[in-house]
PDB file of C-alpha atoms in Angstrom:
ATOM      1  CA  UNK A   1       0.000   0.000   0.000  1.00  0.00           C
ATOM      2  CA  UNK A   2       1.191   3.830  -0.520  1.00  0.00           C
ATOM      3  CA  UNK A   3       2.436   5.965   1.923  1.00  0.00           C
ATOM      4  CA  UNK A   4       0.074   8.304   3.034  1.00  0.00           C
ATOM      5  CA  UNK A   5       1.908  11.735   3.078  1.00  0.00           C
ATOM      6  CA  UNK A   6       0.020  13.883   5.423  1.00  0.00           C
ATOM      7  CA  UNK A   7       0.520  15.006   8.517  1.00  0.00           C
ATOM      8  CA  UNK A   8      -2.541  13.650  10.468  1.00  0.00           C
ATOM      9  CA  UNK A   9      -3.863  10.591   8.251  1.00  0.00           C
ATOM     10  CA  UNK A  10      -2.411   6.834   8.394  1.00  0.00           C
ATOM     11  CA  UNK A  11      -2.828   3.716   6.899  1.00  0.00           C
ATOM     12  CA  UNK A  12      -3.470   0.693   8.497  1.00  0.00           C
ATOM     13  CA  UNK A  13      -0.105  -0.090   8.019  1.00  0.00           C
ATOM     14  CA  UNK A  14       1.863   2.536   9.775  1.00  0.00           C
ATOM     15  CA  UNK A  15      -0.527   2.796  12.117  1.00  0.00           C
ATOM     16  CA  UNK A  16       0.919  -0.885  13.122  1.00  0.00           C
ATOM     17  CA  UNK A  17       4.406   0.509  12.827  1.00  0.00           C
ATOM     18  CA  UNK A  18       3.915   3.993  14.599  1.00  0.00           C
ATOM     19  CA  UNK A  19       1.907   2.804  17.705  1.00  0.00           C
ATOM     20  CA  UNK A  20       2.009  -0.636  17.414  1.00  0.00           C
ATOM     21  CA  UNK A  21      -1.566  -1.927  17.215  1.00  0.00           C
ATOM     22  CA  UNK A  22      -1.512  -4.978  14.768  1.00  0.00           C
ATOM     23  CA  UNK A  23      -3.709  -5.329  11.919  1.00  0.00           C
ATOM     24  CA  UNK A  24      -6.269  -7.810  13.730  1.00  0.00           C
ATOM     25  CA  UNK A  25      -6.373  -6.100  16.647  1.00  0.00           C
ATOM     26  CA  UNK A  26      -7.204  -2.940  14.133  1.00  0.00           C
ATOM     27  CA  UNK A  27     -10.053  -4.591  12.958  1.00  0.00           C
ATOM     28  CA  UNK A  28     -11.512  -6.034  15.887  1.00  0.00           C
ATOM     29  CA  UNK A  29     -11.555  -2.495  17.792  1.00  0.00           C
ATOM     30  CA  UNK A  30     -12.955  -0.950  14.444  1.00  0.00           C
ATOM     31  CA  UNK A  31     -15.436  -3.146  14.607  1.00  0.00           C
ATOM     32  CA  UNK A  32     -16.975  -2.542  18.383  1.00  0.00           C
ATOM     33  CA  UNK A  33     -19.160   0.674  16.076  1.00  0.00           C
ATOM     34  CA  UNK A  34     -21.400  -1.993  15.025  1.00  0.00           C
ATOM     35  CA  UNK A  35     -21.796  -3.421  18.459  1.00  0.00           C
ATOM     36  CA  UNK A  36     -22.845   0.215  19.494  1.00  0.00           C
ATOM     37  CA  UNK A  37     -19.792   0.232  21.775  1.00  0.00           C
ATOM     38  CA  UNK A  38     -17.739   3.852  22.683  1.00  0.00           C
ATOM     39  CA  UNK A  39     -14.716   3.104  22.623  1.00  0.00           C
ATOM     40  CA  UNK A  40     -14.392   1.777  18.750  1.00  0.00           C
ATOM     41  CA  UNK A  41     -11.155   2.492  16.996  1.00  0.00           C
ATOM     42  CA  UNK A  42     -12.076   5.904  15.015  1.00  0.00           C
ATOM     43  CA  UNK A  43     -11.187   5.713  11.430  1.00  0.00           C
ATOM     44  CA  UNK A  44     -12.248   7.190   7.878  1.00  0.00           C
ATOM     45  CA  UNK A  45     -13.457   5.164   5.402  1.00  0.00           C
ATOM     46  CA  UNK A  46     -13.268   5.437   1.497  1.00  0.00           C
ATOM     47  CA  UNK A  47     -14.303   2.865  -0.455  1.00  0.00           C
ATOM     48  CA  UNK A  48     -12.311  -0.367   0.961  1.00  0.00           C
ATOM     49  CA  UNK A  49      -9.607   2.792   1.881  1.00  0.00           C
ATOM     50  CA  UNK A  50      -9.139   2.904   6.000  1.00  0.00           C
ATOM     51  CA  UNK A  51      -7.394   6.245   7.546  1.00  0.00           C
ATOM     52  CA  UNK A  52      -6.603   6.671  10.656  1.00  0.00           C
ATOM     53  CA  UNK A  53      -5.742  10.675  12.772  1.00  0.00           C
ATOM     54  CA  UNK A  54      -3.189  10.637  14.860  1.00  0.00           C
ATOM     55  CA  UNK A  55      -5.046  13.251  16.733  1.00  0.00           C
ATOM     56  CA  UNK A  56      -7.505  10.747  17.167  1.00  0.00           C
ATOM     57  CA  UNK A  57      -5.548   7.827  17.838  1.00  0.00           C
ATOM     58  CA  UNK A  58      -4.175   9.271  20.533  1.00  0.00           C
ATOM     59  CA  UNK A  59      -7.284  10.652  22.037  1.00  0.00           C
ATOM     60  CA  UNK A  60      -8.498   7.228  21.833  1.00  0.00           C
ATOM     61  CA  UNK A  61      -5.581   6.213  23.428  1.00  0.00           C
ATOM     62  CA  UNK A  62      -6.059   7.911  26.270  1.00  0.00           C
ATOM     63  CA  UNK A  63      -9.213   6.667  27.265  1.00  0.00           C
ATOM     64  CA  UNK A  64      -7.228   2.976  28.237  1.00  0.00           C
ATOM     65  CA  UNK A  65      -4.603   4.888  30.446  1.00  0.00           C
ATOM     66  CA  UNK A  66      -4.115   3.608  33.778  1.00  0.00           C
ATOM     67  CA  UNK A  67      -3.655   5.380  36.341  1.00  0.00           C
TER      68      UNK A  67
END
């Protein structure tokens, strides 16, 4: 897959490299939206295309700190 070459988007791929999060495990938290659950992985979707924000990411991220 391309590089994305923005600032704030990434691709399922370097969102596994950057943070760490493998592909399944991508999928299985994008997938709690259809359960109705909050805390679903946010991502854009266009076409079969799947971005993730870092901004995002790592306000999702947050939410599974531990205090």
């Amino acid at each position: 897959m391309k590089r994305i070459q923005n600032d704030d988007l990434m691709s399922i791929e370097q969102l596994e490299q950057e943070f760490g999060i493998s592909k399944n495990a991508q999928a299985k938290a994008r997938m709690k939206i259809n359960r109705g659950k909050a805390n679903s992985l946010p991502f854009y979707k266009y076409g079969k295309t799947i971005l993730y924000s870092r901004k995002a990411i790592n306000k999702w991220l947050q939410n599974f700190a531990v205090n």
